PDB file of C-alpha atoms in Angstrom:
ATOM      1  CA  MET A  20     -48.669  26.613 -97.535  1.00 71.00           C
ATOM      2  CA  SER A  21     -49.414  23.066 -96.312  1.00 92.00           C
ATOM      3  CA  LEU A  22     -51.825  20.922 -98.111  1.00 97.00           C
ATOM      4  CA  PHE A  23     -53.479  20.241 -94.865  1.00 97.00           C
ATOM      5  CA  ASN A  24     -53.700  23.949 -93.604  1.00 97.00           C
ATOM      6  CA  LEU A  25     -57.130  24.824 -92.459  1.00 98.00           C
ATOM      7  CA  LYS A  26     -56.258  28.263 -90.879  1.00 97.00           C
ATOM      8  CA  GLY A  27     -59.407  30.389 -90.859  1.00 95.00           C
ATOM      9  CA  LYS A  28     -61.899  27.952 -91.847  1.00 98.00           C
ATOM     10  CA  VAL A  29     -65.117  27.593 -89.930  1.00 98.00           C
ATOM     11  CA  ALA A  30     -65.893  23.920 -89.103  1.00 98.00           C
ATOM     12  CA  VAL A  31     -68.940  22.241 -87.448  1.00 98.00           C
ATOM     13  CA  VAL A  32     -68.638  18.587 -86.270  1.00 98.00           C
ATOM     14  CA  THR A  33     -71.797  16.825 -84.769  1.00 98.00           C
ATOM     15  CA  GLY A  34     -71.373  14.299 -82.304  1.00 97.00           C
ATOM     16  CA  SER A  35     -68.029  15.577 -81.105  1.00 97.00           C
ATOM     17  CA  SER A  36     -68.178  15.349 -77.539  1.00 96.00           C
ATOM     18  CA  ARG A  37     -66.534  11.765 -77.552  1.00 95.00           C
ATOM     19  CA  GLY A  38     -65.072   9.084 -79.741  1.00 95.00           C
ATOM     20  CA  ILE A  39     -64.654   9.635 -83.439  1.00 96.00           C
ATOM     21  CA  GLY A  40     -66.225  13.170 -83.575  1.00 97.00           C
ATOM     22  CA  ARG A  41     -64.018  14.239 -80.554  1.00 97.00           C
ATOM     23  CA  SER A  42     -60.868  13.364 -82.400  1.00 98.00           C
ATOM     24  CA  ILE A  43     -62.113  14.983 -85.772  1.00 98.00           C
ATOM     25  CA  ALA A  44     -62.787  18.251 -83.836  1.00 98.00           C
ATOM     26  CA  HIS A  45     -59.168  17.998 -82.375  1.00 98.00           C
ATOM     27  CA  GLN A  46     -57.400  17.251 -85.541  1.00 98.00           C
ATOM     28  CA  LEU A  47     -59.268  20.009 -87.570  1.00 98.00           C
ATOM     29  CA  ALA A  48     -58.405  22.532 -84.867  1.00 98.00           C
ATOM     30  CA  LYS A  49     -54.662  21.385 -84.738  1.00 98.00           C
ATOM     31  CA  GLN A  50     -54.710  22.581 -88.642  1.00 98.00           C
ATOM     32  CA  GLY A  51     -55.960  25.930 -87.622  1.00 98.00           C
ATOM     33  CA  ALA A  52     -59.745  25.552 -88.170  1.00 98.00           C
ATOM     34  CA  LYS A  53     -62.262  27.303 -85.672  1.00 98.00           C
ATOM     35  CA  VAL A  54     -64.180  24.442 -84.547  1.00 98.00           C
ATOM     36  CA  VAL A  55     -67.880  24.082 -83.240  1.00 98.00           C
ATOM     37  CA  VAL A  56     -68.110  21.096 -80.888  1.00 98.00           C
ATOM     38  CA  SER A  57     -71.740  19.755 -80.895  1.00 98.00           C
ATOM     39  CA  SER A  58     -73.922  17.026 -79.340  1.00 97.00           C
ATOM     40  CA  ARG A  59     -76.876  16.690 -77.225  1.00 95.00           C
ATOM     41  CA  LYS A  60     -75.081  17.379 -73.888  1.00 96.00           C
ATOM     42  CA  LEU A  61     -73.599  20.822 -73.637  1.00 97.00           C
ATOM     43  CA  ASP A  62     -71.417  20.098 -70.659  1.00 97.00           C
ATOM     44  CA  ALA A  63     -69.713  17.244 -72.480  1.00 97.00           C
ATOM     45  CA  CYS A  64     -69.073  19.499 -75.272  1.00 98.00           C
ATOM     46  CA  GLU A  65     -67.637  21.937 -73.404  1.00 98.00           C
ATOM     47  CA  VAL A  66     -65.010  19.601 -71.925  1.00 98.00           C
ATOM     48  CA  VAL A  67     -63.729  18.993 -75.456  1.00 98.00           C
ATOM     49  CA  VAL A  68     -63.547  22.757 -76.216  1.00 98.00           C
ATOM     50  CA  LYS A  69     -61.450  23.329 -73.152  1.00 98.00           C
ATOM     51  CA  GLU A  70     -59.158  20.484 -74.326  1.00 98.00           C
ATOM     52  CA  ILE A  71     -58.915  22.105 -77.806  1.00 98.00           C
ATOM     53  CA  GLN A  72     -58.188  25.713 -76.304  1.00 98.00           C
ATOM     54  CA  ALA A  73     -55.578  24.146 -74.051  1.00 98.00           C
ATOM     55  CA  ALA A  74     -53.697  22.898 -76.897  1.00 98.00           C
ATOM     56  CA  GLY A  75     -53.917  26.221 -78.559  1.00 98.00           C
ATOM     57  CA  GLY A  76     -56.893  25.858 -80.667  1.00 98.00           C
ATOM     58  CA  GLU A  77     -59.850  27.624 -81.192  1.00 98.00           C
ATOM     59  CA  ALA A  78     -63.473  26.088 -80.406  1.00 98.00           C
ATOM     60  CA  MET A  79     -66.937  26.781 -79.032  1.00 98.00           C
ATOM     61  CA  ALA A  80     -69.602  24.551 -77.884  1.00 98.00           C
ATOM     62  CA  ILE A  81     -73.273  24.565 -79.149  1.00 98.00           C
ATOM     63  CA  SER A  82     -75.773  21.638 -78.042  1.00 98.00           C
ATOM     64  CA  ALA A  83     -78.296  20.317 -80.652  1.00 98.00           C
ATOM     65  CA  SER A  84     -80.220  17.050 -81.036  1.00 96.00           C
ATOM     66  CA  LEU A  85     -80.372  15.172 -84.284  1.00 94.00           C
ATOM     67  CA  SER A  86     -83.848  14.668 -84.140  1.00 94.00           C
ATOM     68  CA  SER A  87     -84.850  18.323 -84.209  1.00 97.00           C
ATOM     69  CA  LYS A  88     -84.516  20.299 -87.257  1.00 98.00           C
ATOM     70  CA  GLU A  89     -84.975  23.561 -85.256  1.00 98.00           C
ATOM     71  CA  GLN A  90     -82.088  22.864 -82.857  1.00 98.00           C
ATOM     72  CA  LEU A  91     -79.815  21.889 -85.896  1.00 98.00           C
ATOM     73  CA  GLN A  92     -80.877  25.237 -87.551  1.00 98.00           C
ATOM     74  CA  ASN A  93     -79.848  27.013 -84.344  1.00 98.00           C
ATOM     75  CA  LEU A  94     -76.512  25.177 -84.377  1.00 98.00           C
ATOM     76  CA  ILE A  95     -75.812  26.625 -87.720  1.00 98.00           C
ATOM     77  CA  ASP A  96     -77.262  29.990 -87.228  1.00 98.00           C
ATOM     78  CA  GLN A  97     -75.364  30.222 -83.827  1.00 98.00           C
ATOM     79  CA  THR A  98     -72.055  29.388 -85.699  1.00 98.00           C
ATOM     80  CA  ARG A  99     -72.751  31.942 -88.415  1.00 98.00           C
ATOM     81  CA  ALA A 100     -73.398  34.798 -85.844  1.00 98.00           C
ATOM     82  CA  ALA A 101     -70.277  34.018 -84.066  1.00 98.00           C
ATOM     83  CA  TRP A 102     -67.678  33.382 -86.859  1.00 98.00           C
ATOM     84  CA  GLY A 103     -69.529  33.890 -90.038  1.00 98.00           C
ATOM     85  CA  PRO A 104     -70.017  31.441 -93.018  1.00 98.00           C
ATOM     86  CA  ILE A 105     -69.236  27.738 -92.365  1.00 98.00           C
ATOM     87  CA  ASP A 106     -66.571  26.216 -94.534  1.00 98.00           C
ATOM     88  CA  ILE A 107     -66.482  22.648 -93.188  1.00 98.00           C
ATOM     89  CA  LEU A 108     -69.268  20.601 -92.121  1.00 98.00           C
ATOM     90  CA  VAL A 109     -68.675  16.963 -90.634  1.00 98.00           C
ATOM     91  CA  CYS A 110     -71.758  14.985 -89.944  1.00 98.00           C
ATOM     92  CA  ASN A 111     -70.576  12.453 -87.327  1.00 98.00           C
ATOM     93  CA  ALA A 112     -73.478  11.941 -85.023  1.00 96.00           C
ATOM     94  CA  ALA A 113     -75.628   8.815 -85.437  1.00 95.00           C
ATOM     95  CA  THR A 114     -77.927   6.518 -83.571  1.00 92.00           C
ATOM     96  CA  ASN A 115     -78.309   2.657 -83.248  1.00 90.00           C
ATOM     97  CA  PRO A 116     -81.268   2.016 -80.609  1.00 88.00           C
ATOM     98  CA  TYR A 117     -81.886  -1.628 -81.745  1.00 87.00           C
ATOM     99  CA  TYR A 118     -80.015  -4.680 -82.125  1.00 88.00           C
ATOM    100  CA  GLY A 119     -81.827  -7.679 -83.629  1.00 91.00           C
ATOM    101  CA  PRO A 120     -83.440  -8.957 -86.844  1.00 92.00           C
ATOM    102  CA  THR A 121     -85.668  -6.673 -89.055  1.00 90.00           C
ATOM    103  CA  THR A 122     -88.530  -8.885 -88.270  1.00 90.00           C
ATOM    104  CA  GLY A 123     -88.513  -7.791 -84.687  1.00 87.00           C
ATOM    105  CA  MET A 124     -88.054  -4.387 -85.463  1.00 91.00           C
ATOM    106  CA  SER A 125     -90.863  -1.578 -84.980  1.00 95.00           C
ATOM    107  CA  ASP A 126     -91.649   0.964 -87.634  1.00 95.00           C
ATOM    108  CA  GLU A 127     -90.874   3.526 -84.743  1.00 96.00           C
ATOM    109  CA  VAL A 128     -87.299   2.397 -84.330  1.00 95.00           C
ATOM    110  CA  PHE A 129     -86.690   2.221 -88.188  1.00 96.00           C
ATOM    111  CA  ASP A 130     -87.986   5.939 -88.507  1.00 97.00           C
ATOM    112  CA  LYS A 131     -85.599   6.970 -85.627  1.00 96.00           C
ATOM    113  CA  VAL A 132     -82.600   5.627 -87.397  1.00 96.00           C
ATOM    114  CA  MET A 133     -83.458   6.843 -90.864  1.00 97.00           C
ATOM    115  CA  ARG A 134     -84.229  10.336 -89.282  1.00 97.00           C
ATOM    116  CA  ASN A 135     -81.159  10.771 -87.242  1.00 97.00           C
ATOM    117  CA  ASN A 136     -78.664   8.976 -89.380  1.00 98.00           C
ATOM    118  CA  VAL A 137     -79.736  10.177 -92.881  1.00 98.00           C
ATOM    119  CA  LEU A 138     -82.594  12.874 -92.806  1.00 98.00           C
ATOM    120  CA  ALA A 139     -80.794  14.879 -90.121  1.00 98.00           C
ATOM    121  CA  ASN A 140     -77.424  14.932 -92.333  1.00 98.00           C
ATOM    122  CA  THR A 141     -79.417  16.049 -95.301  1.00 98.00           C
ATOM    123  CA  TRP A 142     -81.004  18.880 -93.070  1.00 98.00           C
ATOM    124  CA  LEU A 143     -77.397  20.004 -92.005  1.00 98.00           C
ATOM    125  CA  CYS A 144     -75.966  19.772 -95.660  1.00 98.00           C
ATOM    126  CA  THR A 145     -78.604  21.999 -97.133  1.00 98.00           C
ATOM    127  CA  MET A 146     -78.361  24.500 -94.010  1.00 98.00           C
ATOM    128  CA  VAL A 147     -74.640  25.133 -94.831  1.00 98.00           C
ATOM    129  CA  TYR A 148     -75.038  25.032 -98.672  1.00 98.00           C
ATOM    130  CA  PRO A 149     -75.768  28.602 -99.226  1.00 98.00           C
ATOM    131  CA  ASP A 150     -72.511  29.796 -97.349  1.00 98.00           C
ATOM    132  CA  MET A 151     -70.364  27.291 -99.451  1.00 98.00           C
ATOM    133  CA  LYS A 152     -72.127  28.226-102.719  1.00 98.00           C
ATOM    134  CA  ALA A 153     -71.493  31.897-102.007  1.00 98.00           C
ATOM    135  CA  LYS A 154     -67.716  31.088-101.480  1.00 98.00           C
ATOM    136  CA  LYS A 155     -67.541  28.766-104.366  1.00 98.00           C
ATOM    137  CA  ASP A 156     -65.682  26.437-101.856  1.00 98.00           C
ATOM    138  CA  GLY A 157     -66.830  24.072 -99.244  1.00 98.00           C
ATOM    139  CA  ALA A 158     -66.143  20.508 -97.859  1.00 98.00           C
ATOM    140  CA  ILE A 159     -68.766  18.136 -96.281  1.00 99.00           C
ATOM    141  CA  VAL A 160     -67.703  14.819 -94.564  1.00 98.00           C
ATOM    142  CA  ILE A 161     -70.226  12.229 -93.562  1.00 98.00           C
ATOM    143  CA  VAL A 162     -69.212   9.717 -91.261  1.00 98.00           C
ATOM    144  CA  SER A 163     -70.938   6.551 -92.524  1.00 98.00           C
ATOM    145  CA  SER A 164     -69.540   3.044 -91.611  1.00 97.00           C
ATOM    146  CA  ILE A 165     -68.425  -0.448 -93.206  1.00 96.00           C
ATOM    147  CA  GLY A 166     -71.756  -1.677 -91.985  1.00 95.00           C
ATOM    148  CA  GLY A 167     -73.202   0.206 -95.272  1.00 97.00           C
ATOM    149  CA  LEU A 168     -71.224  -1.893 -97.303  1.00 97.00           C
ATOM    150  CA  HIS A 169     -72.373  -5.445 -96.194  1.00 95.00           C
ATOM    151  CA  GLY A 170     -75.488  -7.062 -94.768  1.00 94.00           C
ATOM    152  CA  SER A 171     -76.153  -7.869 -91.046  1.00 92.00           C
ATOM    153  CA  ALA A 172     -78.869  -9.805 -89.193  1.00 92.00           C
ATOM    154  CA  ILE A 173     -78.373  -7.876 -86.153  1.00 90.00           C
ATOM    155  CA  ILE A 174     -77.979  -4.115 -86.931  1.00 91.00           C
ATOM    156  CA  GLY A 175     -79.643  -4.149 -90.209  1.00 94.00           C
ATOM    157  CA  ALA A 176     -81.472  -0.623 -89.929  1.00 95.00           C
ATOM    158  CA  TYR A 177     -78.282   0.867 -89.082  1.00 95.00           C
ATOM    159  CA  ASN A 178     -76.476  -0.505 -91.894  1.00 96.00           C
ATOM    160  CA  ILE A 179     -79.053   0.637 -94.315  1.00 97.00           C
ATOM    161  CA  SER A 180     -78.792   3.995 -93.011  1.00 98.00           C
ATOM    162  CA  LYS A 181     -75.154   4.124 -93.311  1.00 98.00           C
ATOM    163  CA  ALA A 182     -75.483   2.966 -96.972  1.00 98.00           C
ATOM    164  CA  ALA A 183     -77.923   5.861 -97.524  1.00 98.00           C
ATOM    165  CA  ASP A 184     -75.229   8.250 -96.428  1.00 98.00           C
ATOM    166  CA  MET A 185     -72.988   7.010 -99.008  1.00 98.00           C
ATOM    167  CA  GLN A 186     -75.539   7.671-101.711  1.00 98.00           C
ATOM    168  CA  LEU A 187     -76.309  11.120-100.058  1.00 98.00           C
ATOM    169  CA  ALA A 188     -72.836  12.010-100.459  1.00 98.00           C
ATOM    170  CA  ARG A 189     -72.824  10.891-104.141  1.00 98.00           C
ATOM    171  CA  ASN A 190     -76.143  12.859-105.022  1.00 98.00           C
ATOM    172  CA  LEU A 191     -74.735  16.101-103.236  1.00 98.00           C
ATOM    173  CA  ALA A 192     -71.443  15.615-105.021  1.00 98.00           C
ATOM    174  CA  VAL A 193     -73.013  15.688-108.408  1.00 98.00           C
ATOM    175  CA  GLU A 194     -75.498  18.493-107.502  1.00 98.00           C
ATOM    176  CA  TRP A 195     -72.941  20.682-105.768  1.00 98.00           C
ATOM    177  CA  GLY A 196     -69.833  20.047-107.620  1.00 98.00           C
ATOM    178  CA  PRO A 197     -70.131  22.995-109.978  1.00 98.00           C
ATOM    179  CA  ASP A 198     -70.006  25.233-106.781  1.00 98.00           C
ATOM    180  CA  ASN A 199     -66.680  23.627-105.959  1.00 98.00           C
ATOM    181  CA  ILE A 200     -68.323  22.041-102.748  1.00 98.00           C
ATOM    182  CA  ARG A 201     -66.903  18.644-102.220  1.00 98.00           C
ATOM    183  CA  VAL A 202     -68.958  15.896-100.188  1.00 98.00           C
ATOM    184  CA  ASN A 203     -67.528  12.662 -98.990  1.00 98.00           C
ATOM    185  CA  CYS A 204     -68.117   9.873 -96.786  1.00 98.00           C
ATOM    186  CA  ILE A 205     -65.685   7.941 -94.295  1.00 98.00           C
ATOM    187  CA  ALA A 206     -66.759   4.412 -93.594  1.00 98.00           C
ATOM    188  CA  PRO A 207     -64.811   3.464 -90.376  1.00 97.00           C
ATOM    189  CA  GLY A 208     -64.299  -0.063 -89.272  1.00 94.00           C
ATOM    190  CA  LEU A 209     -64.456  -1.274 -85.729  1.00 91.00           C
ATOM    191  CA  ILE A 210     -63.040   1.756 -83.628  1.00 92.00           C
ATOM    192  CA  LYS A 211     -62.500   1.846 -79.971  1.00 87.00           C
ATOM    193  CA  THR A 212     -65.150   4.111 -78.808  1.00 83.00           C
ATOM    194  CA  ASP A 213     -68.156   3.970 -76.333  1.00 79.00           C
ATOM    195  CA  PHE A 214     -70.401   3.381 -79.344  1.00 69.00           C
ATOM    196  CA  ALA A 215     -68.748   0.124 -80.205  1.00 72.00           C
ATOM    197  CA  LYS A 216     -67.943  -0.706 -76.527  1.00 74.00           C
ATOM    198  CA  ALA A 217     -69.918  -3.987 -76.434  1.00 73.00           C
ATOM    199  CA  LEU A 218     -67.677  -5.195 -79.461  1.00 74.00           C
ATOM    200  CA  HIS A 219     -64.059  -4.004 -78.642  1.00 72.00           C
ATOM    201  CA  GLU A 220     -64.368  -5.020 -74.880  1.00 80.00           C
ATOM    202  CA  ASP A 221     -65.549  -8.490 -75.601  1.00 83.00           C
ATOM    203  CA  PRO A 222     -62.086 -10.590 -75.363  1.00 84.00           C
ATOM    204  CA  VAL A 223     -63.394 -13.274 -77.843  1.00 88.00           C
ATOM    205  CA  LEU A 224     -64.795 -10.924 -80.395  1.00 85.00           C
ATOM    206  CA  SER A 225     -61.802  -8.617 -80.328  1.00 85.00           C
ATOM    207  CA  ALA A 226     -59.237 -11.380 -80.506  1.00 89.00           C
ATOM    208  CA  LYS A 227     -61.104 -12.807 -83.636  1.00 89.00           C
ATOM    209  CA  TYR A 228     -61.285  -9.309 -84.954  1.00 87.00           C
ATOM    210  CA  ASN A 229     -57.524  -8.560 -84.513  1.00 89.00           C
ATOM    211  CA  ASN A 230     -56.754 -11.887 -85.816  1.00 93.00           C
ATOM    212  CA  GLU A 231     -58.768 -11.505 -89.107  1.00 93.00           C
ATOM    213  CA  THR A 232     -57.753  -7.702 -89.897  1.00 94.00           C
ATOM    214  CA  PRO A 233     -54.914  -7.311 -92.056  1.00 96.00           C
ATOM    215  CA  LEU A 234     -53.414  -4.590 -89.827  1.00 96.00           C
ATOM    216  CA  ARG A 235     -53.982  -6.791 -86.775  1.00 95.00           C
ATOM    217  CA  ARG A 236     -55.696  -4.290 -84.617  1.00 92.00           C
ATOM    218  CA  MET A 237     -58.639  -2.388 -84.083  1.00 91.00           C
ATOM    219  CA  GLY A 238     -58.726   1.384 -85.207  1.00 94.00           C
ATOM    220  CA  GLU A 239     -58.409   4.307 -82.640  1.00 94.00           C
ATOM    221  CA  PRO A 240     -60.557   7.506 -83.198  1.00 96.00           C
ATOM    222  CA  ASP A 241     -57.399   9.410 -84.411  1.00 96.00           C
ATOM    223  CA  ASP A 242     -57.349   6.885 -87.467  1.00 97.00           C
ATOM    224  CA  ILE A 243     -60.535   8.382 -88.512  1.00 97.00           C
ATOM    225  CA  GLY A 244     -59.662  12.132 -87.473  1.00 97.00           C
ATOM    226  CA  GLY A 245     -56.890  12.225 -89.932  1.00 97.00           C
ATOM    227  CA  VAL A 246     -59.133  11.020 -92.895  1.00 98.00           C
ATOM    228  CA  ALA A 247     -61.639  13.788 -92.144  1.00 98.00           C
ATOM    229  CA  VAL A 248     -58.439  16.463 -92.260  1.00 98.00           C
ATOM    230  CA  PHE A 249     -57.567  15.021 -95.532  1.00 98.00           C
ATOM    231  CA  LEU A 250     -61.028  15.433 -96.963  1.00 98.00           C
ATOM    232  CA  ALA A 251     -61.686  18.832 -95.410  1.00 98.00           C
ATOM    233  CA  SER A 252     -58.333  20.473 -96.620  1.00 98.00           C
ATOM    234  CA  PRO A 253     -56.798  21.340 -99.962  1.00 97.00           C
ATOM    235  CA  ALA A 254     -55.029  17.909 -99.922  1.00 98.00           C
ATOM    236  CA  GLY A 255     -58.396  16.508-100.884  1.00 98.00           C
ATOM    237  CA  GLN A 256     -59.582  19.207-102.893  1.00 97.00           C
ATOM    238  CA  TYR A 257     -60.126  16.822-106.203  1.00 98.00           C
ATOM    239  CA  VAL A 258     -61.889  14.117-104.172  1.00 98.00           C
ATOM    240  CA  THR A 259     -65.730  14.144-104.142  1.00 98.00           C
ATOM    241  CA  GLY A 260     -68.552  11.651-104.000  1.00 98.00           C
ATOM    242  CA  GLN A 261     -66.250   9.071-102.531  1.00 98.00           C
ATOM    243  CA  THR A 262     -66.452   6.683 -99.551  1.00 98.00           C
ATOM    244  CA  ILE A 263     -63.037   6.223 -97.794  1.00 98.00           C
ATOM    245  CA  VAL A 264     -63.047   3.110 -96.108  1.00 98.00           C
ATOM    246  CA  ALA A 265     -60.804   2.971 -92.827  1.00 98.00           C
ATOM    247  CA  ASP A 266     -60.807  -0.454 -91.498  1.00 96.00           C
ATOM    248  CA  GLY A 267     -57.466  -1.887 -91.275  1.00 96.00           C
ATOM    249  CA  GLY A 268     -58.366  -3.927 -94.258  1.00 96.00           C
ATOM    250  CA  MET A 269     -61.254  -5.730 -92.843  1.00 94.00           C
ATOM    251  CA  MET A 270     -63.357  -5.454 -95.905  1.00 94.00           C
ATOM    252  CA  ILE A 271     -60.655  -6.719 -98.208  1.00 95.00           C
ATOM    253  CA  ARG A 272     -59.398  -9.774 -96.245  1.00 90.00           C
TER     254      ARG A 272
END
């Protein structure tokens, strides 16, 4: 059996209608997982489901907003009703509504960032925990960012939330390790997605980034999708509480 075989596993991937989440959904399905594609917009999710099905995979779409605990619970409940217990959870969805210094940020914006990027992940993790505990097996992957490893005068709140996600993974790894549940983070660098369009479509910034990055390029969504497969599969069965940095070497230059 392949170390990356996910046949028969049920996976839920948030924020998977585009970008990194879309790649993760595709890559998990390629390894045999049954994948729930989820984001706020159902029609966008259904496009990805059709792509996965056309490639021979199994998927379904369930819409949910990060800000609604009820909608996230419905996402988990609908998944269980259709396919049974959840084996893999990928918390990829996040928000970044503010660019600027902390001194100009409202409490409402900070609350939104922390609620959507940290609290919602905590909700989802605790929602799938009973399934994984019953099986004595499970994998949770939280998509963080290298922003959580350094300071910023522009996206400070976002970086704080991403650092918190890394600590969330460490805490849950300690709590749930005895139940053979692994919880890890991925910290991507600059990836060519709509989320980072303002950066990778700026010729000056992109040239500077490519020149400074050891691998001399920005990342593609599949560069992160492969890491998620590793963490979700038997290949990563002894890895927990870790943050895997996938940034082309930017943080070590």
